């Protein structure tokens, strides 16, 4: 790709980007959110057209106007969200949209045979006759890769492929990717996880603000350098955790059971305790009851059995309003749905939980002067990048929106904090900041329950780590003794060893 | 990052580029252009027709007064719609709430006709307000506690209100003179003159119009300056986040339906006290309301669900109704054309609203 320029109204998403991939190479594309990675790949895959620049494939200039063009040219893309039909089998999904070798008759037996061949060559273990909805996330991803290979992809784009996988699944995926590269395929690996980029890629291209900052061989790169290139300044990759004197038990869960949205038990007897000044990390692959756990504590889901105690009081079944008055703060997993009102201003979002209390209201009337100075103070204290406190929240980046949630929750001086996926989809500099804030809150004596799928985050912040699997706590380990290996096994359901 | 965002969150409905803020106006002009084509097909000179319309709506002090009188119930209903829609409930029950308020005020006005004006008028208005609140509140309770879709329930309640009105006007509330004379026209006796709302100028314009404008200001203050209004708006924009923030979502949805109904009910009371001085029916709702319960929704949407924007929007629709009647007389178009023209404006306005929202979403998506 040469001199690619793509403009959106008010934004230069790609600014004269040169990018090349060699045959048999794994080339990582690294950058913060909004750096232009996805735009560039969408151009390559025919979803956008570049305003300037050209794409050369095997030395020949090509015009890619649609994903169909891209597929014909041997370009495949594995999206972050899988594009599979859950009610169809693996073979049916692979065959979907392709002409049959028998005209109007289905040729699933041919497809099945070919899938088996591909599986063997690349080590992609998948049963072609299995229904997609029965497959684990890692297996579904393998189906996506098979789909692309089946369509003859020589160049494969993987958009943050590890975001949904356990460490073991990541290792398997990496083995497959190396095998594919060995067979001569070219791979573009999009990520913002530095250690993955370092372990899998041959070369790295770092994007920042729509420009290529640098392309370098991975063997010459270090974590610190990549982070610096990505952000444009020195970044603290590990936060300093000074020892904190543990206090009383602030949050205690006793044999908690709850149903999920589909009516099946999502929590099956969870018992945990978090002390003042402690961060308890909950690790696990998503969908193992973490969301339900957070919602039960926050009063948004009624447990079917068991008890929640905050500060020694039984708060089971309390309304969210009562809980937040009792000192509970909650950073929800889906911040746009549960955390903020996107059509409210920054200021209005900052007082979402306090607007009826003094000094923000007298009687039923709101005190806009007080609210404004409060909002300005939080914007400054929490380094929220916004044109003004009156700006609509929806115009802000994900990291800044999360800082607004953080500012609102932490300035309530919580006794107990439930932080669910606090840095998901947040760029590296905002992540650094949020981590520092959570650690600072720990030093103030808040009891924090940190739920995250990011093992690095869990290991980095937690004092103790509990692993959840299928609604149960598989085990609790001390952070100093925990290893990625061991946690990964526990996340897959193996009990503490 | 977006620059140049105007100050003053509470004035947000007014900001954004002026060009896009005026889309409803362009939509109206477009609708009138399509109407012009229809007029041509009917063999009528559109210029002549539209000039009759303008002079019918604004040409004299009487015309202007009639326009404002027609705009008044639209404004009452529209203000209720502002509250309800901002609270995330689609209140389609303006007709029923108008009727409920009017019937209740009528019953009080007829039975306490010996009371002095300073007592009976506020009482009638209060009763109308409460009756509308109850009528909206029924849908509110059904939604909040039984999860009944408010669109369905408010439409059903419209029908119930109309049949209730028909029953009362053909029975207990029927003018005794009619019964005696054996003519059985379904209407009440004229109220005692003590219940007449004061006239502002020597036209049909009555104090109810001023009350509506005052209420528009109050509703604006309510929605953007009070904690209750803040909560209603939060619930309407994001019920999940509101619940997580400790707001009782069901209660505030119910409240927005109650308040929306109350304002429409007050509008009904104002109609009988200020304009008709009696209640009557032709068997349907529109006979009494003139479709204000539905046109008020359009007026509110036209005013971008802002109480102050609903004032000019209501006047515009009032003018359309009054002017169209004049046009009908002047150029002899069928009355169904007037209905069609009204419908065209509604379709174009609603359509332009969808377009400008989509545009707003696109602008955000690319940020």
PDB file of N, CA and C in Angstrom, chain B residues 136-206:
ATOM      1  N   UNK B 136     -53.640   9.680  31.532  1.00  0.00           N
ATOM      2  CA  UNK B 136     -52.265   9.336  31.160  1.00  0.00           C
ATOM      3  C   UNK B 136     -51.674   8.338  32.150  1.00  0.00           C
ATOM      4  N   UNK B 137     -52.039   8.525  33.432  1.00  0.00           N
ATOM      5  CA  UNK B 137     -51.486   7.689  34.489  1.00  0.00           C
ATOM      6  C   UNK B 137     -51.868   6.224  34.355  1.00  0.00           C
ATOM      7  N   UNK B 138     -53.067   5.963  33.818  1.00  0.00           N
ATOM      8  CA  UNK B 138     -53.470   4.565  33.627  1.00  0.00           C
ATOM      9  C   UNK B 138     -52.457   3.877  32.711  1.00  0.00           C
ATOM     10  N   UNK B 139     -52.152   4.548  31.593  1.00  0.00           N
ATOM     11  CA  UNK B 139     -51.157   3.983  30.671  1.00  0.00           C
ATOM     12  C   UNK B 139     -49.796   3.897  31.364  1.00  0.00           C
ATOM     13  N   UNK B 140     -49.506   4.886  32.217  1.00  0.00           N
ATOM     14  CA  UNK B 140     -48.232   4.906  32.927  1.00  0.00           C
ATOM     15  C   UNK B 140     -48.085   3.725  33.867  1.00  0.00           C
ATOM     16  N   UNK B 141     -49.138   3.450  34.632  1.00  0.00           N
ATOM     17  CA  UNK B 141     -49.099   2.327  35.574  1.00  0.00           C
ATOM     18  C   UNK B 141     -48.978   1.018  34.797  1.00  0.00           C
ATOM     19  N   UNK B 142     -49.761   0.917  33.715  1.00  0.00           N
ATOM     20  CA  UNK B 142     -49.709  -0.309  32.919  1.00  0.00           C
ATOM     21  C   UNK B 142     -48.298  -0.538  32.380  1.00  0.00           C
ATOM     22  N   UNK B 143     -47.662   0.552  31.948  1.00  0.00           N
ATOM     23  CA  UNK B 143     -46.310   0.395  31.402  1.00  0.00           C
ATOM     24  C   UNK B 143     -45.314   0.054  32.506  1.00  0.00           C
ATOM     25  N   UNK B 144     -45.375   0.807  33.592  1.00  0.00           N
ATOM     26  CA  UNK B 144     -44.364   0.663  34.629  1.00  0.00           C
ATOM     27  C   UNK B 144     -44.455  -0.687  35.336  1.00  0.00           C
ATOM     28  N   UNK B 145     -45.666  -1.139  35.623  1.00  0.00           N
ATOM     29  CA  UNK B 145     -45.765  -2.319  36.475  1.00  0.00           C
ATOM     30  C   UNK B 145     -46.184  -3.579  35.742  1.00  0.00           C
ATOM     31  N   UNK B 146     -46.779  -3.433  34.547  1.00  0.00           N
ATOM     32  CA  UNK B 146     -47.178  -4.637  33.816  1.00  0.00           C
ATOM     33  C   UNK B 146     -46.514  -4.706  32.445  1.00  0.00           C
ATOM     34  N   UNK B 147     -45.636  -3.733  32.177  1.00  0.00           N
ATOM     35  CA  UNK B 147     -44.884  -3.737  30.931  1.00  0.00           C
ATOM     36  C   UNK B 147     -45.786  -3.757  29.696  1.00  0.00           C
ATOM     37  N   UNK B 148     -46.902  -3.019  29.772  1.00  0.00           N
ATOM     38  CA  UNK B 148     -47.795  -2.913  28.623  1.00  0.00           C
ATOM     39  C   UNK B 148     -47.296  -1.780  27.737  1.00  0.00           C
ATOM     40  N   UNK B 149     -47.179  -2.052  26.454  1.00  0.00           N
ATOM     41  CA  UNK B 149     -46.706  -1.028  25.512  1.00  0.00           C
ATOM     42  C   UNK B 149     -47.603   0.201  25.570  1.00  0.00           C
ATOM     43  N   UNK B 150     -46.993   1.382  25.789  1.00  0.00           N
ATOM     44  CA  UNK B 150     -47.782   2.589  25.999  1.00  0.00           C
ATOM     45  C   UNK B 150     -48.456   3.081  24.720  1.00  0.00           C
ATOM     46  N   UNK B 151     -47.901   2.720  23.569  1.00  0.00           N
ATOM     47  CA  UNK B 151     -48.536   3.155  22.318  1.00  0.00           C
ATOM     48  C   UNK B 151     -49.909   2.501  22.210  1.00  0.00           C
ATOM     49  N   UNK B 152     -49.933   1.195  22.459  1.00  0.00           N
ATOM     50  CA  UNK B 152     -51.205   0.473  22.397  1.00  0.00           C
ATOM     51  C   UNK B 152     -52.165   0.987  23.455  1.00  0.00           C
ATOM     52  N   UNK B 153     -51.688   1.077  24.694  1.00  0.00           N
ATOM     53  CA  UNK B 153     -52.621   1.406  25.766  1.00  0.00           C
ATOM     54  C   UNK B 153     -53.168   2.819  25.601  1.00  0.00           C
ATOM     55  N   UNK B 154     -52.340   3.765  25.142  1.00  0.00           N
ATOM     56  CA  UNK B 154     -52.873   5.130  25.003  1.00  0.00           C
ATOM     57  C   UNK B 154     -53.886   5.200  23.859  1.00  0.00           C
ATOM     58  N   UNK B 155     -53.657   4.440  22.796  1.00  0.00           N
ATOM     59  CA  UNK B 155     -54.633   4.437  21.702  1.00  0.00           C
ATOM     60  C   UNK B 155     -55.951   3.829  22.173  1.00  0.00           C
ATOM     61  N   UNK B 156     -55.845   2.729  22.920  1.00  0.00           N
ATOM     62  CA  UNK B 156     -57.055   2.107  23.464  1.00  0.00           C
ATOM     63  C   UNK B 156     -57.787   3.089  24.377  1.00  0.00           C
ATOM     64  N   UNK B 157     -57.009   3.785  25.210  1.00  0.00           N
ATOM     65  CA  UNK B 157     -57.624   4.734  26.136  1.00  0.00           C
ATOM     66  C   UNK B 157     -58.292   5.883  25.381  1.00  0.00           C
ATOM     67  N   UNK B 158     -57.769   6.229  24.206  1.00  0.00           N
ATOM     68  CA  UNK B 158     -58.450   7.224  23.379  1.00  0.00           C
ATOM     69  C   UNK B 158     -59.867   6.760  23.077  1.00  0.00           C
ATOM     70  N   UNK B 159     -59.981   5.500  22.671  1.00  0.00           N
ATOM     71  CA  UNK B 159     -61.293   4.990  22.280  1.00  0.00           C
ATOM     72  C   UNK B 159     -62.236   4.940  23.474  1.00  0.00           C
ATOM     73  N   UNK B 160     -61.675   4.508  24.609  1.00  0.00           N
ATOM     74  CA  UNK B 160     -62.521   4.437  25.805  1.00  0.00           C
ATOM     75  C   UNK B 160     -63.017   5.833  26.172  1.00  0.00           C
ATOM     76  N   UNK B 161     -62.117   6.817  26.103  1.00  0.00           N
ATOM     77  CA  UNK B 161     -62.500   8.182  26.467  1.00  0.00           C
ATOM     78  C   UNK B 161     -63.611   8.684  25.548  1.00  0.00           C
ATOM     79  N   UNK B 162     -63.488   8.400  24.261  1.00  0.00           N
ATOM     80  CA  UNK B 162     -64.482   8.888  23.312  1.00  0.00           C
ATOM     81  C   UNK B 162     -65.850   8.250  23.588  1.00  0.00           C
ATOM     82  N   UNK B 163     -65.841   6.942  23.834  1.00  0.00           N
ATOM     83  CA  UNK B 163     -67.127   6.288  24.088  1.00  0.00           C
ATOM     84  C   UNK B 163     -67.734   6.763  25.407  1.00  0.00           C
ATOM     85  N   UNK B 164     -66.842   7.001  26.392  1.00  0.00           N
ATOM     86  CA  UNK B 164     -67.324   7.546  27.661  1.00  0.00           C
ATOM     87  C   UNK B 164     -67.973   8.904  27.443  1.00  0.00           C
ATOM     88  N   UNK B 165     -67.311   9.720  26.618  1.00  0.00           N
ATOM     89  CA  UNK B 165     -67.849  11.045  26.314  1.00  0.00           C
ATOM     90  C   UNK B 165     -69.207  10.925  25.622  1.00  0.00           C
ATOM     91  N   UNK B 166     -69.289  10.028  24.628  1.00  0.00           N
ATOM     92  CA  UNK B 166     -70.555   9.855  23.913  1.00  0.00           C
ATOM     93  C   UNK B 166     -71.676   9.461  24.866  1.00  0.00           C
ATOM     94  N   UNK B 167     -71.355   8.536  25.759  1.00  0.00           N
ATOM     95  CA  UNK B 167     -72.363   8.087  26.707  1.00  0.00           C
ATOM     96  C   UNK B 167     -72.839   9.247  27.578  1.00  0.00           C
ATOM     97  N   UNK B 168     -71.892  10.006  28.107  1.00  0.00           N
ATOM     98  CA  UNK B 168     -72.263  11.084  29.019  1.00  0.00           C
ATOM     99  C   UNK B 168     -73.046  12.178  28.295  1.00  0.00           C
ATOM    100  N   UNK B 169     -72.640  12.479  27.062  1.00  0.00           N
ATOM    101  CA  UNK B 169     -73.307  13.571  26.356  1.00  0.00           C
ATOM    102  C   UNK B 169     -74.677  13.148  25.828  1.00  0.00           C
ATOM    103  N   UNK B 170     -74.874  11.850  25.673  1.00  0.00           N
ATOM    104  CA  UNK B 170     -76.191  11.390  25.237  1.00  0.00           C
ATOM    105  C   UNK B 170     -77.074  11.081  26.444  1.00  0.00           C
ATOM    106  N   UNK B 171     -76.451  11.035  27.640  1.00  0.00           N
ATOM    107  CA  UNK B 171     -77.206  10.679  28.834  1.00  0.00           C
ATOM    108  C   UNK B 171     -77.132  11.764  29.878  1.00  0.00           C
ATOM    109  N   UNK B 172     -76.408  11.480  30.966  1.00  0.00           N
ATOM    110  CA  UNK B 172     -76.468  12.349  32.148  1.00  0.00           C
ATOM    111  C   UNK B 172     -76.125  13.814  31.871  1.00  0.00           C
ATOM    112  N   UNK B 173     -75.218  14.077  30.925  1.00  0.00           N
ATOM    113  CA  UNK B 173     -74.788  15.457  30.734  1.00  0.00           C
ATOM    114  C   UNK B 173     -75.556  16.165  29.619  1.00  0.00           C
ATOM    115  N   UNK B 174     -76.507  15.486  28.977  1.00  0.00           N
ATOM    116  CA  UNK B 174     -77.181  16.102  27.841  1.00  0.00           C
ATOM    117  C   UNK B 174     -77.987  17.326  28.275  1.00  0.00           C
ATOM    118  N   UNK B 175     -78.001  18.301  27.406  1.00  0.00           N
ATOM    119  CA  UNK B 175     -78.723  19.539  27.666  1.00  0.00           C
ATOM    120  C   UNK B 175     -80.196  19.220  27.964  1.00  0.00           C
ATOM    121  N   UNK B 176     -80.709  19.589  29.158  1.00  0.00           N
ATOM    122  CA  UNK B 176     -82.109  19.270  29.507  1.00  0.00           C
ATOM    123  C   UNK B 176     -83.099  19.868  28.504  1.00  0.00           C
ATOM    124  N   UNK B 177     -82.727  21.033  27.911  1.00  0.00           N
ATOM    125  CA  UNK B 177     -83.600  21.665  26.923  1.00  0.00           C
ATOM    126  C   UNK B 177     -83.787  20.755  25.722  1.00  0.00           C
ATOM    127  N   UNK B 178     -82.689  20.100  25.325  1.00  0.00           N
ATOM    128  CA  UNK B 178     -82.755  19.188  24.192  1.00  0.00           C
ATOM    129  C   UNK B 178     -83.717  18.052  24.500  1.00  0.00           C
ATOM    130  N   UNK B 179     -83.569  17.539  25.713  1.00  0.00           N
ATOM    131  CA  UNK B 179     -84.400  16.403  26.113  1.00  0.00           C
ATOM    132  C   UNK B 179     -85.868  16.823  26.059  1.00  0.00           C
ATOM    133  N   UNK B 180     -86.117  18.015  26.603  1.00  0.00           N
ATOM    134  CA  UNK B 180     -87.492  18.519  26.629  1.00  0.00           C
ATOM    135  C   UNK B 180     -88.044  18.698  25.214  1.00  0.00           C
ATOM    136  N   UNK B 181     -87.189  19.303  24.354  1.00  0.00           N
ATOM    137  CA  UNK B 181     -87.636  19.559  22.997  1.00  0.00           C
ATOM    138  C   UNK B 181     -87.659  18.286  22.163  1.00  0.00           C
ATOM    139  N   UNK B 182     -87.052  17.232  22.682  1.00  0.00           N
ATOM    140  CA  UNK B 182     -87.054  15.958  21.977  1.00  0.00           C
ATOM    141  C   UNK B 182     -86.101  15.907  20.804  1.00  0.00           C
ATOM    142  N   UNK B 183     -85.114  16.826  20.739  1.00  0.00           N
ATOM    143  CA  UNK B 183     -84.212  16.828  19.582  1.00  0.00           C
ATOM    144  C   UNK B 183     -82.988  15.934  19.812  1.00  0.00           C
ATOM    145  N   UNK B 184     -82.638  15.723  21.070  1.00  0.00           N
ATOM    146  CA  UNK B 184     -81.576  14.775  21.438  1.00  0.00           C
ATOM    147  C   UNK B 184     -80.256  14.971  20.694  1.00  0.00           C
ATOM    148  N   UNK B 185     -79.857  16.227  20.521  1.00  0.00           N
ATOM    149  CA  UNK B 185     -78.514  16.463  19.973  1.00  0.00           C
ATOM    150  C   UNK B 185     -77.518  16.199  21.100  1.00  0.00           C
ATOM    151  N   UNK B 186     -76.472  15.387  20.854  1.00  0.00           N
ATOM    152  CA  UNK B 186     -75.577  15.031  21.957  1.00  0.00           C
ATOM    153  C   UNK B 186     -74.654  16.180  22.338  1.00  0.00           C
ATOM    154  N   UNK B 187     -75.164  17.103  23.106  1.00  0.00           N
ATOM    155  CA  UNK B 187     -74.309  18.168  23.624  1.00  0.00           C
ATOM    156  C   UNK B 187     -74.887  18.652  24.945  1.00  0.00           C
ATOM    157  N   UNK B 188     -74.044  19.362  25.697  1.00  0.00           N
ATOM    158  CA  UNK B 188     -74.500  19.856  26.990  1.00  0.00           C
ATOM    159  C   UNK B 188     -75.148  21.223  26.793  1.00  0.00           C
ATOM    160  N   UNK B 189     -75.741  21.698  27.883  1.00  0.00           N
ATOM    161  CA  UNK B 189     -76.222  23.082  27.876  1.00  0.00           C
ATOM    162  C   UNK B 189     -75.012  24.010  27.849  1.00  0.00           C
ATOM    163  N   UNK B 190     -75.238  25.277  27.475  1.00  0.00           N
ATOM    164  CA  UNK B 190     -74.146  26.225  27.578  1.00  0.00           C
ATOM    165  C   UNK B 190     -73.853  26.452  29.056  1.00  0.00           C
ATOM    166  N   UNK B 191     -72.544  26.523  29.366  1.00  0.00           N
ATOM    167  CA  UNK B 191     -72.180  26.736  30.766  1.00  0.00           C
ATOM    168  C   UNK B 191     -72.615  28.129  31.198  1.00  0.00           C
ATOM    169  N   UNK B 192     -72.652  28.305  32.503  1.00  0.00           N
ATOM    170  CA  UNK B 192     -72.869  29.640  33.052  1.00  0.00           C
ATOM    171  C   UNK B 192     -71.742  30.563  32.595  1.00  0.00           C
ATOM    172  N   UNK B 193     -72.088  31.816  32.289  1.00  0.00           N
ATOM    173  CA  UNK B 193     -71.059  32.740  31.793  1.00  0.00           C
ATOM    174  C   UNK B 193     -69.954  32.963  32.819  1.00  0.00           C
ATOM    175  N   UNK B 194     -70.226  32.642  34.073  1.00  0.00           N
ATOM    176  CA  UNK B 194     -69.166  32.814  35.075  1.00  0.00           C
ATOM    177  C   UNK B 194     -67.965  31.921  34.780  1.00  0.00           C
ATOM    178  N   UNK B 195     -68.179  30.844  34.027  1.00  0.00           N
ATOM    179  CA  UNK B 195     -67.059  29.943  33.747  1.00  0.00           C
ATOM    180  C   UNK B 195     -66.266  30.367  32.521  1.00  0.00           C
ATOM    181  N   UNK B 196     -66.736  31.392  31.781  1.00  0.00           N
ATOM    182  CA  UNK B 196     -66.022  31.792  30.573  1.00  0.00           C
ATOM    183  C   UNK B 196     -64.639  32.329  30.918  1.00  0.00           C
ATOM    184  N   UNK B 197     -63.638  31.825  30.215  1.00  0.00           N
ATOM    185  CA  UNK B 197     -62.307  32.395  30.386  1.00  0.00           C
ATOM    186  C   UNK B 197     -62.326  33.798  29.820  1.00  0.00           C
ATOM    187  N   UNK B 198     -61.594  34.729  30.467  1.00  0.00           N
ATOM    188  CA  UNK B 198     -61.579  36.106  29.965  1.00  0.00           C
ATOM    189  C   UNK B 198     -61.063  36.176  28.529  1.00  0.00           C
ATOM    190  N   UNK B 199     -61.643  37.093  27.735  1.00  0.00           N
ATOM    191  CA  UNK B 199     -61.140  37.348  26.380  1.00  0.00           C
ATOM    192  C   UNK B 199     -60.006  38.344  26.466  1.00  0.00           C
ATOM    193  N   UNK B 200     -59.005  38.194  25.625  1.00  0.00           N
ATOM    194  CA  UNK B 200     -57.847  39.083  25.712  1.00  0.00           C
ATOM    195  C   UNK B 200     -58.072  40.349  24.912  1.00  0.00           C
ATOM    196  N   UNK B 201     -58.579  40.207  23.705  1.00  0.00           N
ATOM    197  CA  UNK B 201     -58.902  41.345  22.836  1.00  0.00           C
ATOM    198  C   UNK B 201     -60.284  41.025  22.289  1.00  0.00           C
ATOM    199  N   UNK B 202     -60.964  41.991  21.704  1.00  0.00           N
ATOM    200  CA  UNK B 202     -62.317  41.677  21.240  1.00  0.00           C
ATOM    201  C   UNK B 202     -62.324  40.743  20.027  1.00  0.00           C
ATOM    202  N   UNK B 203     -61.834  39.528  20.224  1.00  0.00           N
ATOM    203  CA  UNK B 203     -61.908  38.482  19.207  1.00  0.00           C
ATOM    204  C   UNK B 203     -62.254  37.205  19.952  1.00  0.00           C
ATOM    205  N   UNK B 204     -62.079  36.039  19.299  1.00  0.00           N
ATOM    206  CA  UNK B 204     -62.325  34.784  20.003  1.00  0.00           C
ATOM    207  C   UNK B 204     -61.136  34.389  20.887  1.00  0.00           C
ATOM    208  N   UNK B 205     -60.073  35.166  20.819  1.00  0.00           N
ATOM    209  CA  UNK B 205     -58.867  34.833  21.583  1.00  0.00           C
ATOM    210  C   UNK B 205     -59.153  34.917  23.084  1.00  0.00           C
ATOM    211  N   UNK B 206     -58.824  33.844  23.808  1.00  0.00           N
ATOM    212  CA  UNK B 206     -59.132  33.803  25.243  1.00  0.00           C
ATOM    213  C   UNK B 206     -57.858  33.607  26.064  1.00  0.00           C
TER     214      UNK B 206
END
